[in-house]
Amino acid sequence: MAVITLSEKLDHLGSRYDELTQQLSTAEIVSDSSRFQKLAKQHAELEEIVAKHREFKQIEKDLAGAHQMILEAEDAEMKQLAYEEEKQLTARKEIVERELKLLLLPKDPNDEKSVILEIRAGTGGDEAALFAGELFRMYSRYAETQGWKVEVLESSPSSLGGLKEIVAAIQGHKVYSKLKYESGVHRVQRVPATEQQGRIHTSAATVAVLPEADDIDIKIEAKDLRIDTFCSSGPGGQSVNTTYSAVRITHIPSGLVVSQQDEKSQIKNRAKAMRVLRARLYELEQEKQQAALAAERRGQIKSGDRSEKIRTYNFPQNRVTDHRIGLTLHQLTEVMDGKVAPLVDGLVTHYEAERLKQELAEA
């Protein structure tokens, strides 16, 4: 049986893309909503890789032209221009070829999803709670720059204005693909406002980023749920309202418990609690699948383990260090103000390169 080459495979994808483009413009497909959506999704999935392959082929064509010019040009200035063009095109070809290989890697099915972000104060008492609040502000501001929507689902403020814990939904395009490497222990080093002798304290907060699951991903049976209602309460235990609007949902098979009391409506609290429960159950299911993967892949999975100390925020030195990729920025003020892109993009680039290296080694 003939073995299809990479170039032939990419040409085939290009032909399929053109075929889908034509089909989507026909009256027959446009009038069939479900079929149109299915084909439109396939079309969108192919668009980036087809465009990148066509750019690569154009660069190869331009390179051949530049090389021909070098061989045939009699004018020294023209020959030099052709040399410069060949140099630039060669560099661009290497970049596009790498991008093309990355696009051919198997996709993480969760990359397109919105997320449930959970931040909890760890060791360090009130200082840890203040840091947890600052982390949430950091991610919220970053979400704004990406055009994402942030919705608080559950929060527990501390006495000094920080957050003991907060659970929020972040909705938008490819949120999980950007934030999936943020899960772990975030450590802060600074002098707390309450410290009289100027000593640097170390505190921590944990961050968990869960892909938001929908009904298709996770089926939850009503018989597996125990739902309790109670009166909402605020700091110090005082009653916020006298109606049983707060909801506690226990998923009996897994033992997971989710409480929600931020809304005055029991129905809204229940809906929010179910979103969080669904995301946590989806994560449990993923962990089971990941546990079954081959040993050589486990190091990559471990990078998202929330028990790891993944990053240190050192305020006296205005420094932030991501320990997994050895990236240090002396721009902590900007990072805490939401300019997290250098860290987020650096992690994505690093782990994509690792996946590419692994795939090539296994090929």
Coordinates of C-alpha atoms in Angstrom, one line a residue:
M1 CA 0.0 0.0 0.0
A2 CA 1.4 3.4 -1.0
V3 CA 2.4 5.7 1.9
I4 CA 1.0 9.2 1.7
T5 CA 3.6 11.9 2.1
L6 CA 3.2 15.0 4.4
S7 CA 3.0 17.2 1.3
E8 CA 0.3 15.0 -0.3
K9 CA -1.7 15.0 3.0
L10 CA -1.6 18.8 3.2
D11 CA -2.6 19.1 -0.5
H12 CA -5.5 16.8 0.3
L13 CA -6.6 19.0 3.2
G14 CA -6.4 22.0 0.9
S15 CA -8.7 20.3 -1.6
R16 CA -11.1 19.4 1.1
Y17 CA -11.1 23.0 2.3
D18 CA -11.9 24.3 -1.1
E19 CA -14.7 21.7 -1.5
L20 CA -16.2 22.8 1.9
T21 CA -16.0 26.5 0.8
Q22 CA -18.0 25.7 -2.3
Q23 CA -20.6 23.5 -0.4
L24 CA -21.2 26.2 2.2
S25 CA -22.3 28.7 -0.5
T26 CA -24.9 26.3 -1.9
A27 CA -28.6 26.9 -1.2
E28 CA -29.1 23.2 -0.3
I29 CA -26.5 23.4 2.6
V30 CA -27.5 26.9 3.8
S31 CA -31.2 25.7 4.2
D32 CA -30.1 22.8 6.3
S33 CA -29.1 24.4 9.6
S34 CA -27.5 21.3 11.3
R35 CA -25.6 20.2 8.3
F36 CA -24.4 23.8 7.7
Q37 CA -23.1 24.1 11.2
K38 CA -21.3 20.7 10.9
L39 CA -19.6 21.7 7.6
A40 CA -18.8 25.2 8.9
K41 CA -17.0 23.7 11.9
Q42 CA -14.9 21.4 9.6
H43 CA -14.2 24.4 7.4
A44 CA -13.0 26.5 10.4
E45 CA -10.8 23.7 11.7
L46 CA -9.0 23.4 8.3
E47 CA -8.7 27.2 7.6
E48 CA -5.6 27.9 9.6
I49 CA -3.6 24.9 8.5
V50 CA -4.5 25.4 4.8
A51 CA -3.6 29.1 4.9
K52 CA -0.2 28.2 6.6
H53 CA 0.5 25.5 4.0
R54 CA -0.3 27.9 1.1
E55 CA 2.0 30.5 2.7
F56 CA 4.8 27.8 2.9
K57 CA 4.3 26.9 -0.8
Q58 CA 4.4 30.6 -1.8
I59 CA 7.7 31.0 0.2
E60 CA 9.2 28.0 -1.6
K61 CA 8.1 29.5 -5.0
D62 CA 9.6 32.9 -4.1
L63 CA 12.8 31.3 -2.9
A64 CA 13.2 29.5 -6.2
G65 CA 12.7 32.9 -8.0
A66 CA 15.3 34.6 -5.8
H67 CA 17.8 31.8 -6.3
Q68 CA 17.2 32.0 -10.1
M69 CA 17.8 35.8 -9.9
I70 CA 21.1 35.2 -8.1
L71 CA 22.3 32.9 -10.9
E72 CA 21.1 35.0 -13.8
A73 CA 21.5 38.7 -12.6
E74 CA 24.4 40.5 -14.2
D75 CA 23.9 43.7 -12.2
A76 CA 25.7 43.5 -8.9
E77 CA 23.0 45.6 -7.1
M78 CA 20.2 43.2 -8.4
K79 CA 22.3 40.2 -7.3
Q80 CA 22.7 41.7 -3.8
L81 CA 19.0 42.4 -3.5
A82 CA 18.3 38.8 -4.5
Y83 CA 20.7 37.5 -1.9
E84 CA 19.0 39.6 0.8
E85 CA 15.6 38.4 -0.3
E86 CA 16.8 34.7 -0.2
K87 CA 18.1 35.2 3.3
Q88 CA 14.8 36.7 4.6
L89 CA 12.7 34.0 2.8
T90 CA 14.9 31.2 4.2
A91 CA 14.4 32.5 7.8
R92 CA 10.7 32.9 7.2
K93 CA 10.4 29.4 5.7
E94 CA 11.9 27.9 8.9
I95 CA 9.3 29.7 11.1
V96 CA 6.4 28.8 8.9
E97 CA 7.5 25.2 8.7
R98 CA 7.6 24.9 12.5
E99 CA 4.2 26.6 12.8
L100 CA 2.9 24.1 10.2
K101 CA 4.2 21.1 12.2
L102 CA 2.6 22.5 15.4
L103 CA -0.8 22.8 13.6
L104 CA -0.5 19.2 12.5
L105 CA -0.2 18.0 16.1
P106 CA -3.3 16.3 17.6
K107 CA -5.5 19.0 19.1
D108 CA -6.3 19.1 22.8
P109 CA -10.1 18.8 22.7
N110 CA -10.5 21.2 25.6
D111 CA -8.5 24.1 24.0
E112 CA -11.7 25.7 22.6
K113 CA -13.5 25.6 25.9
S114 CA -14.3 28.3 28.4
V115 CA -13.0 27.6 31.9
I116 CA -13.9 27.5 35.6
L117 CA -11.1 29.4 37.5
E118 CA -10.7 28.5 41.2
I119 CA -8.3 30.4 43.5
R120 CA -7.8 29.6 47.1
A121 CA -5.6 31.1 49.8
G122 CA -3.0 28.6 51.0
T123 CA -0.3 29.0 53.7
G124 CA 0.1 32.5 55.1
G125 CA -3.2 33.4 56.7
D126 CA -4.5 36.9 55.8
E127 CA -1.5 37.6 53.6
A128 CA -2.3 34.6 51.5
A129 CA -5.9 35.7 51.2
L130 CA -4.7 39.2 50.1
F131 CA -2.5 37.5 47.5
A132 CA -5.4 35.3 46.3
G133 CA -7.4 38.5 45.7
E134 CA -4.6 40.0 43.7
L135 CA -4.2 36.9 41.6
F136 CA -7.9 37.1 40.7
R137 CA -7.6 40.7 39.8
M138 CA -4.6 39.8 37.6
Y139 CA -6.5 37.2 35.7
S140 CA -9.6 39.4 35.4
R141 CA -7.5 42.2 33.8
Y142 CA -5.8 39.7 31.5
A143 CA -9.2 38.4 30.5
E144 CA -10.3 42.0 29.6
T145 CA -7.3 42.3 27.2
Q146 CA -8.4 39.1 25.5
G147 CA -12.1 40.1 25.2
W148 CA -13.2 37.4 27.6
K149 CA -16.1 37.6 30.0
V150 CA -15.5 37.0 33.8
E151 CA -18.4 35.9 36.0
V152 CA -18.0 35.3 39.7
L153 CA -19.7 32.1 40.7
E154 CA -18.7 31.8 44.4
S155 CA -16.5 33.9 46.7
S156 CA -15.4 34.0 50.3
P157 CA -13.8 37.3 51.4
S158 CA -11.3 37.6 54.2
S159 CA -11.4 40.1 57.0
L160 CA -8.6 42.3 55.5
G161 CA -10.2 42.6 52.1
G162 CA -8.6 39.6 50.4
L163 CA -10.2 36.3 49.3
K164 CA -10.2 33.0 51.1
E165 CA -11.4 31.5 47.9
I166 CA -13.1 32.5 44.7
V167 CA -14.6 30.5 41.8
A168 CA -15.3 32.2 38.5
A169 CA -16.3 31.3 35.0
I170 CA -14.2 32.9 32.2
Q171 CA -15.9 32.6 28.8
G172 CA -14.5 33.4 25.4
H173 CA -12.6 32.0 22.5
K174 CA -9.9 29.4 23.3
V175 CA -9.7 30.4 27.0
Y176 CA -8.5 27.0 28.1
S177 CA -5.7 26.9 25.5
K178 CA -4.2 30.0 27.1
L179 CA -4.8 29.4 30.8
K180 CA -4.4 25.6 31.2
Y181 CA -0.8 25.9 32.4
E182 CA -1.8 28.3 35.3
S183 CA -2.9 25.5 37.6
G184 CA -0.6 25.0 40.6
V185 CA 0.8 26.7 43.7
H186 CA 1.6 30.4 43.2
R187 CA 4.1 31.6 45.9
V188 CA 4.5 35.3 47.0
Q189 CA 7.4 36.8 48.8
R190 CA 7.0 40.3 50.3
V191 CA 6.8 42.3 53.5
P192 CA 3.1 42.2 54.7
A193 CA 1.5 45.5 55.7
T194 CA 1.0 44.1 59.3
E195 CA 4.8 43.3 59.7
Q196 CA 6.5 45.7 62.1
Q197 CA 10.1 44.7 61.6
G198 CA 10.2 44.6 57.8
R199 CA 10.7 40.9 57.4
I200 CA 9.8 39.2 54.1
H201 CA 7.1 36.6 54.5
T202 CA 6.3 33.7 52.1
S203 CA 2.7 32.9 51.4
A204 CA 0.9 30.9 48.8
A205 CA -2.4 30.5 46.9
T206 CA -3.5 27.6 44.7
V207 CA -5.0 28.1 41.2
A208 CA -7.0 25.5 39.4
V209 CA -8.1 26.0 35.8
L210 CA -10.9 23.5 34.7
P211 CA -12.3 23.3 31.2
E212 CA -16.0 24.1 31.5
A213 CA -18.0 21.0 30.6
D214 CA -21.4 21.0 29.0
D215 CA -24.2 18.4 29.1
I216 CA -22.6 16.5 26.2
D217 CA -19.3 16.1 28.1
I218 CA -20.7 15.0 31.5
K219 CA -24.1 13.4 32.1
I220 CA -25.3 13.9 35.7
E221 CA -28.2 11.7 36.9
A222 CA -30.7 13.4 39.2
K223 CA -30.6 10.3 41.5
D224 CA -26.9 10.8 42.1
L225 CA -27.5 14.3 43.6
R226 CA -28.4 15.4 47.1
I227 CA -29.5 19.0 47.1
D228 CA -29.7 20.9 50.4
T229 CA -30.9 24.5 50.8
F230 CA -30.0 26.9 53.6
C231 CA -29.9 30.6 54.4
S232 CA -27.1 32.6 53.0
S233 CA -24.6 34.0 55.5
G234 CA -21.9 36.7 55.3
P235 CA -18.6 37.4 57.1
G236 CA -18.8 36.5 60.8
G237 CA -21.8 34.3 60.2
Q238 CA -24.4 37.0 60.1
S239 CA -27.5 36.2 58.0
V240 CA -27.6 37.8 54.6
N241 CA -31.2 36.9 54.0
T242 CA -33.9 34.8 55.7
T243 CA -34.9 32.8 52.7
Y244 CA -33.4 29.4 51.8
S245 CA -31.7 30.7 48.7
A246 CA -28.2 29.1 49.3
V247 CA -27.7 25.7 47.7
R248 CA -25.4 22.8 48.6
I249 CA -25.1 20.0 46.0
T250 CA -23.5 16.7 46.8
H251 CA -22.6 14.3 44.0
I252 CA -23.1 11.0 45.9
P253 CA -20.9 8.7 43.6
S254 CA -17.8 10.9 43.7
G255 CA -18.4 12.6 47.1
L256 CA -17.9 16.1 45.5
V257 CA -19.7 18.9 47.3
V258 CA -20.4 22.3 45.8
S259 CA -22.0 25.3 47.6
Q260 CA -23.4 28.5 46.1
Q261 CA -24.9 31.4 47.9
D262 CA -23.9 34.6 46.0
E263 CA -27.3 35.0 44.3
K264 CA -30.5 35.9 46.1
S265 CA -32.4 33.4 43.9
Q266 CA -32.2 29.7 44.8
I267 CA -32.6 28.8 41.1
K268 CA -29.6 30.9 40.1
N269 CA -27.5 29.5 42.9
R270 CA -28.4 26.0 41.8
A271 CA -27.5 26.7 38.2
K272 CA -24.1 28.2 39.2
A273 CA -23.4 25.2 41.5
M274 CA -24.2 22.8 38.7
R275 CA -21.7 24.5 36.4
V276 CA -18.9 24.1 39.0
L277 CA -19.9 20.5 39.8
R278 CA -19.9 19.6 36.1
A279 CA -16.4 21.1 35.6
R280 CA -15.0 19.3 38.6
L281 CA -16.5 16.0 37.5
Y282 CA -15.1 16.5 34.0
E283 CA -11.7 17.1 35.5
L284 CA -12.0 13.9 37.6
E285 CA -12.8 12.0 34.4
Q286 CA -9.8 13.5 32.6
E287 CA -7.5 12.6 35.5
K288 CA -8.6 8.9 35.1
Q289 CA -7.8 9.0 31.4
Q290 CA -4.5 10.7 32.0
A291 CA -3.5 8.1 34.6
A292 CA -3.8 5.5 31.9
L293 CA -1.4 7.3 29.5
A294 CA 2.1 5.9 28.8
A295 CA 4.8 6.8 31.4
E296 CA 6.8 9.1 29.0
R297 CA 3.8 11.4 28.8
R298 CA 3.3 11.8 32.5
G299 CA 5.9 14.5 33.0
Q300 CA 4.0 16.7 30.6
I301 CA 0.7 16.1 32.5
K302 CA 2.4 16.8 35.8
S303 CA 3.0 20.4 34.7
G304 CA -0.6 21.1 35.4
D305 CA -0.6 19.5 38.8
R306 CA -1.9 22.1 41.3
S307 CA 0.2 20.6 44.1
E308 CA 3.4 21.9 42.4
K309 CA 5.0 25.3 43.2
I310 CA 4.9 26.7 39.7
R311 CA 5.7 30.4 40.1
T312 CA 7.2 32.8 42.6
Y313 CA 6.2 36.5 42.8
N314 CA 8.9 38.4 44.6
F315 CA 7.7 42.0 45.4
P316 CA 10.9 43.5 46.9
Q317 CA 12.8 42.6 43.7
N318 CA 9.9 43.3 41.4
R319 CA 10.5 39.8 40.0
V320 CA 8.3 37.0 38.9
T321 CA 9.8 33.6 38.0
D322 CA 8.0 30.6 36.4
H323 CA 10.0 27.6 37.6
R324 CA 8.8 25.2 35.0
I325 CA 10.4 27.0 32.0
G326 CA 13.0 29.1 33.9
L327 CA 11.5 32.4 32.8
T328 CA 12.2 35.4 35.0
L329 CA 10.7 38.9 34.4
H330 CA 11.6 42.0 36.4
Q331 CA 8.1 43.4 35.6
L332 CA 6.1 42.1 38.6
T333 CA 4.1 45.4 38.8
E334 CA 2.9 45.1 35.2
V335 CA 2.2 41.3 35.6
M336 CA 0.0 41.9 38.6
D337 CA -1.8 44.5 36.6
G338 CA -2.9 41.9 34.1
K339 CA 0.1 41.9 31.6
V340 CA 0.5 38.1 32.0
A341 CA 0.9 37.5 28.2
P342 CA 4.8 36.9 28.3
L343 CA 4.3 34.1 30.9
V344 CA 1.2 32.6 29.4
D345 CA 2.6 32.7 25.8
G346 CA 6.0 31.5 27.0
L347 CA 4.4 28.4 28.6
V348 CA 2.2 27.6 25.6
T349 CA 5.3 27.9 23.3
H350 CA 7.4 25.7 25.6
Y351 CA 4.9 22.9 25.9
E352 CA 4.0 23.0 22.2
A353 CA 7.7 22.6 21.4
E354 CA 7.9 19.6 23.9
R355 CA 4.9 18.0 22.2
L356 CA 6.4 18.5 18.8
K357 CA 9.7 17.0 19.9
Q358 CA 7.9 14.0 21.4
E359 CA 5.8 13.4 18.3
L360 CA 8.9 13.6 16.1
A361 CA 10.7 11.1 18.4
E362 CA 7.8 8.7 18.2
A363 CA 7.3 9.1 14.4

